[in-house]
CSV table of C-alpha atoms and ligand atoms in Angstrom, one decimal:
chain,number,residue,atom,x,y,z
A,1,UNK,CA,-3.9,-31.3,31.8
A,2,UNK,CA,-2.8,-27.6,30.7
A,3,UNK,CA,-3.7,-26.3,27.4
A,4,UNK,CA,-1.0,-25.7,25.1
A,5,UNK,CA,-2.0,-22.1,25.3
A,6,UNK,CA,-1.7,-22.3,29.3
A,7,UNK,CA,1.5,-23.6,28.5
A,8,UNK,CA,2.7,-21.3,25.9
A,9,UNK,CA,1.6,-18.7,28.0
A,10,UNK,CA,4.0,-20.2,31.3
A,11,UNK,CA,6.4,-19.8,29.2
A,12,UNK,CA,6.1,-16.3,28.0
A,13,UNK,CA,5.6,-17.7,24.6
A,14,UNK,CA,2.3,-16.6,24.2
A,15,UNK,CA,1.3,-15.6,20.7
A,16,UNK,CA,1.5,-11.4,20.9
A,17,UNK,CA,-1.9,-11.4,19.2
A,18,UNK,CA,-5.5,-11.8,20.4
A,19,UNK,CA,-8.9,-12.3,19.0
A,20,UNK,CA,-11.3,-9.9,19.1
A,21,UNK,CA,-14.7,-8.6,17.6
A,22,UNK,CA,-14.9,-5.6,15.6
A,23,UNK,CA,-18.8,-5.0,14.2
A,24,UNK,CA,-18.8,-8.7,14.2
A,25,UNK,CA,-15.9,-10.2,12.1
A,26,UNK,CA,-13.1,-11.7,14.6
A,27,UNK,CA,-9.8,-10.7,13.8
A,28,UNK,CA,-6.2,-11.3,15.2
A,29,UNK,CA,-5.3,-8.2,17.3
A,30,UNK,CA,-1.8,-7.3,16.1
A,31,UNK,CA,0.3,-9.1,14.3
A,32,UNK,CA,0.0,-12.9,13.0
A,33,UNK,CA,-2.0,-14.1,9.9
A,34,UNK,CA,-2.8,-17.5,11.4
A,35,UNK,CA,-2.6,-18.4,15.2
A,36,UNK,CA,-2.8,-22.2,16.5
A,37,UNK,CA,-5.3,-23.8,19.3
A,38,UNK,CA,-8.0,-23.7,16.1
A,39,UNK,CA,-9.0,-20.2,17.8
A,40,UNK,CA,-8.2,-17.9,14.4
A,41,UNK,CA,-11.4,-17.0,11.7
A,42,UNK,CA,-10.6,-19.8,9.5
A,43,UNK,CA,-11.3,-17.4,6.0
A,44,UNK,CA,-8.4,-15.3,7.4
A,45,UNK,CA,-6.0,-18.4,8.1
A,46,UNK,CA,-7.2,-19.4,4.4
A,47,UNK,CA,-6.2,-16.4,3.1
A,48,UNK,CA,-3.0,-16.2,4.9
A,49,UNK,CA,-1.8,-19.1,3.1
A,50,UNK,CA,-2.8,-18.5,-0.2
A,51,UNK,CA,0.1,-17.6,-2.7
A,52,UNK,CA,-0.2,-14.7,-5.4
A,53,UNK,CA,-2.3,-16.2,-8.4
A,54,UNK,CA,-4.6,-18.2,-5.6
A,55,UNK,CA,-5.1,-15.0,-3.3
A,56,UNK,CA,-6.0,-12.8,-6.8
A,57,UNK,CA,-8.2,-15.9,-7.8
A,58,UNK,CA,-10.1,-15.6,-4.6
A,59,UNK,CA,-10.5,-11.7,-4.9
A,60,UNK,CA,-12.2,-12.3,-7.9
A,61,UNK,CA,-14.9,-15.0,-6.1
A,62,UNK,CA,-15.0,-13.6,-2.6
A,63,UNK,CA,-18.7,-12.9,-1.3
A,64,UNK,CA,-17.9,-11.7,2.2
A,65,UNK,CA,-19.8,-8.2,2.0
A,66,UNK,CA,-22.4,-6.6,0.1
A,67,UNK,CA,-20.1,-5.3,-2.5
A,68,UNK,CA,-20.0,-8.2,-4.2
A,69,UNK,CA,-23.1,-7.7,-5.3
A,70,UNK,CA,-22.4,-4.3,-7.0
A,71,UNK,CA,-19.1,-4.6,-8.2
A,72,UNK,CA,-18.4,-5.0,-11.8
A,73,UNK,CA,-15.1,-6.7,-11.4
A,74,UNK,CA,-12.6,-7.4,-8.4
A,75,UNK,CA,-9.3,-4.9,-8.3
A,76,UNK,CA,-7.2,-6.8,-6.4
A,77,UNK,CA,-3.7,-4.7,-7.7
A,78,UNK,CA,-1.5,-4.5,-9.7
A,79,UNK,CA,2.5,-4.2,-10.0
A,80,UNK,CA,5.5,-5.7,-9.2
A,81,UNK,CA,5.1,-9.1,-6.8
A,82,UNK,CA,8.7,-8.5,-5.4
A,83,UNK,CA,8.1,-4.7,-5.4
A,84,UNK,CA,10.4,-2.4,-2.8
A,85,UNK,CA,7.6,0.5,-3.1
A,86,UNK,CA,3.6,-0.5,-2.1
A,87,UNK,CA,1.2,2.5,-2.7
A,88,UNK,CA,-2.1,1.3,-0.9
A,89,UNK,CA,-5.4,3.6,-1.5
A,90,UNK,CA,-9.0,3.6,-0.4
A,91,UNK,CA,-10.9,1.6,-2.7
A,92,UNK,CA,-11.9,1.4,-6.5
A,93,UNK,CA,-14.2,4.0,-8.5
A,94,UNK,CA,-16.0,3.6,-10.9
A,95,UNK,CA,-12.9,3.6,-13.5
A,96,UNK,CA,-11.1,0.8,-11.3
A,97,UNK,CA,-14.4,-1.1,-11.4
A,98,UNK,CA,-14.9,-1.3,-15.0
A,99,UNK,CA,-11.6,-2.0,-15.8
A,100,UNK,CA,-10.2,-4.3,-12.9
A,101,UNK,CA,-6.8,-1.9,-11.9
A,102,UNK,CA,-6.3,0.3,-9.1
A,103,UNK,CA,-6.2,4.0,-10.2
A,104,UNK,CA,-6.9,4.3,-13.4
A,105,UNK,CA,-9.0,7.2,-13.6
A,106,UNK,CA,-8.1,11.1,-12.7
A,107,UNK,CA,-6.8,10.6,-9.5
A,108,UNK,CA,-4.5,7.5,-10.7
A,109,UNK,CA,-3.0,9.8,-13.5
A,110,UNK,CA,-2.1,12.3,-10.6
A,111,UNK,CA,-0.6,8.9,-9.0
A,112,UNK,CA,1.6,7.8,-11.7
A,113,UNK,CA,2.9,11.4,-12.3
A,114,UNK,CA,4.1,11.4,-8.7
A,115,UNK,CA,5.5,8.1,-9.7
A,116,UNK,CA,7.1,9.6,-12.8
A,117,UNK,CA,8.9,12.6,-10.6
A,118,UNK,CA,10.2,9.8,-8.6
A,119,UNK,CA,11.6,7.8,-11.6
A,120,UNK,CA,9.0,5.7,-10.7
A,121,UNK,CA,6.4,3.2,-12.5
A,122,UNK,CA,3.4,1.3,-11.7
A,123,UNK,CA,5.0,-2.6,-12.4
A,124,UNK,CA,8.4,-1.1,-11.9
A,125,UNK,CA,9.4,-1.7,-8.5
A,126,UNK,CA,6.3,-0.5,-7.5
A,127,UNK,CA,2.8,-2.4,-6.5
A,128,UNK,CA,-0.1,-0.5,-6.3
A,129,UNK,CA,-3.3,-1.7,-4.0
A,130,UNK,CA,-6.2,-0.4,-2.1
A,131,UNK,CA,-8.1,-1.4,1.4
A,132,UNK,CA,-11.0,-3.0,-0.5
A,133,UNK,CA,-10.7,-4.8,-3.4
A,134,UNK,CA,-14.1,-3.8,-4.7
A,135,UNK,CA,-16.1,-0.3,-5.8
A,136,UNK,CA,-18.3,1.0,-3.1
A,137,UNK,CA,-21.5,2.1,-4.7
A,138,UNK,CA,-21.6,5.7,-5.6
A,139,UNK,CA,-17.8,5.8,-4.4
A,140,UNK,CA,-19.0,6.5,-0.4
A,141,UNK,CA,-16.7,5.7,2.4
A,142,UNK,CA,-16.2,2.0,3.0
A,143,UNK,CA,-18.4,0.8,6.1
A,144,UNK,CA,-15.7,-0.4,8.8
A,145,UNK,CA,-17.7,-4.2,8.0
A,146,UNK,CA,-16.5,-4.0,4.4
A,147,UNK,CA,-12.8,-3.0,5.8
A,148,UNK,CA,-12.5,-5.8,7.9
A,149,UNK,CA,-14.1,-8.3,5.6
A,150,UNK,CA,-11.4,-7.0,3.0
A,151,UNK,CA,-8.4,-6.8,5.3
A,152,UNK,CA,-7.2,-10.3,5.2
A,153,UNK,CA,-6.6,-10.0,1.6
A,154,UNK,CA,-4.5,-6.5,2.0
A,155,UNK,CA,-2.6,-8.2,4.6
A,156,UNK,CA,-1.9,-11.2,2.8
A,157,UNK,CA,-0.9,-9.1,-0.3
A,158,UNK,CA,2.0,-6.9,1.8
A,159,UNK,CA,3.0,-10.3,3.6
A,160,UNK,CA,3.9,-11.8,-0.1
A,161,UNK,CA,5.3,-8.7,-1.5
A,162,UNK,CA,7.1,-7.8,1.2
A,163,UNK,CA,7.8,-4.4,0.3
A,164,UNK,CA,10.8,-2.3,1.6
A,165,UNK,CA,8.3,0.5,2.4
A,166,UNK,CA,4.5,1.5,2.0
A,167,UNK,CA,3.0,4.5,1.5
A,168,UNK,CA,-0.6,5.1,2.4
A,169,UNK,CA,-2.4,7.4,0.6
A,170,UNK,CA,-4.8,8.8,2.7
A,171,UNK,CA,-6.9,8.4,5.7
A,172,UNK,CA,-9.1,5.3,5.1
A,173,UNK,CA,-5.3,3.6,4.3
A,174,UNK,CA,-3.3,4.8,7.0
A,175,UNK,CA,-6.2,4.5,9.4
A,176,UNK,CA,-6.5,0.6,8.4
A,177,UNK,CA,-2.8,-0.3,8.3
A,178,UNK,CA,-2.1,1.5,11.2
A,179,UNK,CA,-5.3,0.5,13.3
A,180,UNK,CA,-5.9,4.0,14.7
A,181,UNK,CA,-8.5,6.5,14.0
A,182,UNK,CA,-6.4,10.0,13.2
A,183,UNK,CA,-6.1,12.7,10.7
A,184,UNK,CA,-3.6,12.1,7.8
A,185,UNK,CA,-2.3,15.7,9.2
A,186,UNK,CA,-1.4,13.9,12.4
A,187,UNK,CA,0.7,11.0,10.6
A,188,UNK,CA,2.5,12.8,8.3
A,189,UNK,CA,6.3,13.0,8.9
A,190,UNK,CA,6.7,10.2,10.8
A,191,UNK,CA,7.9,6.7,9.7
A,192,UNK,CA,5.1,4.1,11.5
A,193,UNK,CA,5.6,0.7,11.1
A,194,UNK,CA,2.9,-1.9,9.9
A,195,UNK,CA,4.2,-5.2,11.1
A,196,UNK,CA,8.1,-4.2,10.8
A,197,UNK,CA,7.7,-2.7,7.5
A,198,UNK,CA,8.4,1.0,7.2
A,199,UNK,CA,5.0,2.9,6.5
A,200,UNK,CA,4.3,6.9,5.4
A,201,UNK,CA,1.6,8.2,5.5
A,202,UNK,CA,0.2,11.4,3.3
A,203,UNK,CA,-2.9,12.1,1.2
A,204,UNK,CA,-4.8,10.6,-1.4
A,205,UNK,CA,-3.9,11.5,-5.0
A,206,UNK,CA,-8.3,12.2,-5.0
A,207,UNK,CA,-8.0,14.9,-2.4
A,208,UNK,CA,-5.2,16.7,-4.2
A,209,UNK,CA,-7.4,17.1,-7.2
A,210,UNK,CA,-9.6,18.8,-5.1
A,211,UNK,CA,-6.8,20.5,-2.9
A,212,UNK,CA,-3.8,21.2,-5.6
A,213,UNK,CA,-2.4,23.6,-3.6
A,214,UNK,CA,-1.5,20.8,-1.3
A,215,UNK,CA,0.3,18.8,-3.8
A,216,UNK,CA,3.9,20.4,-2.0
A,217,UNK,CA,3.2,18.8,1.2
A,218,UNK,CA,2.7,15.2,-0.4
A,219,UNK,CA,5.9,15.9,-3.0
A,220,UNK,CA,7.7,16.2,0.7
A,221,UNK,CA,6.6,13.4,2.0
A,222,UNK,CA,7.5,10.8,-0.9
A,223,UNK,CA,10.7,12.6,-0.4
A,224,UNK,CA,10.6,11.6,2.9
A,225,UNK,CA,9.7,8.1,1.8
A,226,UNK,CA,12.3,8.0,-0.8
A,227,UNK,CA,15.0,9.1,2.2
A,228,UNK,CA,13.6,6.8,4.6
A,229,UNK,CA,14.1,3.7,1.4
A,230,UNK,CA,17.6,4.9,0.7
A,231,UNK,CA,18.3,4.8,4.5
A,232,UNK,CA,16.8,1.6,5.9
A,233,UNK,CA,17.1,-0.2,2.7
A,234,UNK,CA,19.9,1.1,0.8
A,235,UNK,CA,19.8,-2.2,-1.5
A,236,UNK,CA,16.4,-2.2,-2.6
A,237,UNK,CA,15.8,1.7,-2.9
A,238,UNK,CA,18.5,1.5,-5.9
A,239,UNK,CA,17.3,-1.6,-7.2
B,301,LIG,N1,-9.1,5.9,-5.4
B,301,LIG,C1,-8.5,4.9,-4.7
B,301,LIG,O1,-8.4,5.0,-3.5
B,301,LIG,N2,-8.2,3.8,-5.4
B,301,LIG,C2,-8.4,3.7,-6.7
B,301,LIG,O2,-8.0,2.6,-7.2
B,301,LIG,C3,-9.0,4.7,-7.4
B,301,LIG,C4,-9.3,5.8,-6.7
């Protein structure tokens, strides 16, 4: 007797995702939250089902890497749940942590002026989220572990808020949604796709207060995201 995978597969109705192991965690491959055959990581299928309060309710319990035990609260977002624009960053600092929102220190007042010269607002329209959902100590670079442990809960997020386009504000976000390791230099003016939804990518709002001459390139390239909006969603961009 054939498994209904075999069969599936016969019929060239084969899921388009895979599992695999990456530093341990098994993930789907490409594009599904939940698979069948009883073959997907059962926290991600959990996850995938969970709706807005219940995912943001998990967030705050979730023990599945070692930031748990340093965080001072969970940052799972914040903004619009039916939001056309989704600004995804690296993860919390130390601001973030103590208060529970993404970017609320220096670089998150850079963020909502860019939002302001797009007549922009954080809750208006616009939901803003990060890889992880808790503060790496010290602020370091999240461990690819802590990304993957995190993922499911990103994933879920853009899968409910189905935003008309995302931007990704630097490397560690572009690099996660787009699952490719490249500078943010490489992926700028290009519209990428992270499962059918329009994605731009240019730099972190933390990097321009290091860098302010480069504030021009990313001022092009949310003008760039705005025409890109306007263009494959003319509906929402004005909304
Ligand atoms: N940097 C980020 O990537 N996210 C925040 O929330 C704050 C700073």
């Amino acid at each position: 007797m054939p498994t209904r995978a075999e069969v599936l597969r016969e019929l060239g109705l084969a899921p388009s995702w895979r599992l695999r192991a990456r530093n341990g965690v098994m993930q789907a491959a490409d594009a599904g939250d939940a698979g069948n055959d009883g073959d997907v990581d059962p926290r991600r299928a959990r996850i995938a089902s969970l709706a807005f309060d219940a995912l943001v309710d998990d967030i705050a319990q979730c023990r599945a890497c070692g930031l748990c035990g340093t965080r001072r609260r969970t940052v799972p977002g914040v903004g619009a749940p039916d939001a056309a624009w989704m600004f995804v960053g690296e993860a919390p600092g130390a601001d973030e942590d103590a208060q529970g929102e993404p970017f609320v220190g220096a670089a998150g007042q850079l963020l909502d002026n860019m939002l302001a010269a797009l007549d922009l607002a954080r809750g208006n329209d616009v939901f803003i989220a990060n890889v992880l959902k808790c503060r790496p100590p010290n602020n370091r670079t999240p461990e690819p572990l802590e990304v993957d442990a995190c993922r499911p809960y990103l994933d879920r997020q853009i899968a409910l808020i189905a935003p008309a386009l995302i931007v990704a504000l630097g490397k560690s976000a572009a690099c996660t949604l787009l699952d490719v390791d490249a500078s943010v230099a490489s992926l700028r003016h290009r519209i990428h796709r992270y499962r059918g939804t329009p994605l731009i990518v240019t730099y972190h709002p933390a990097y321009l207060l290091r860098t302010p001459l480069d504030k021009a390139k990313v001022w092009e390239d949310l003008l760039f995201a705005r025409r890109t909006l306007r263009e494959i969603t003319p509906a929402r961009a004005e909304s």
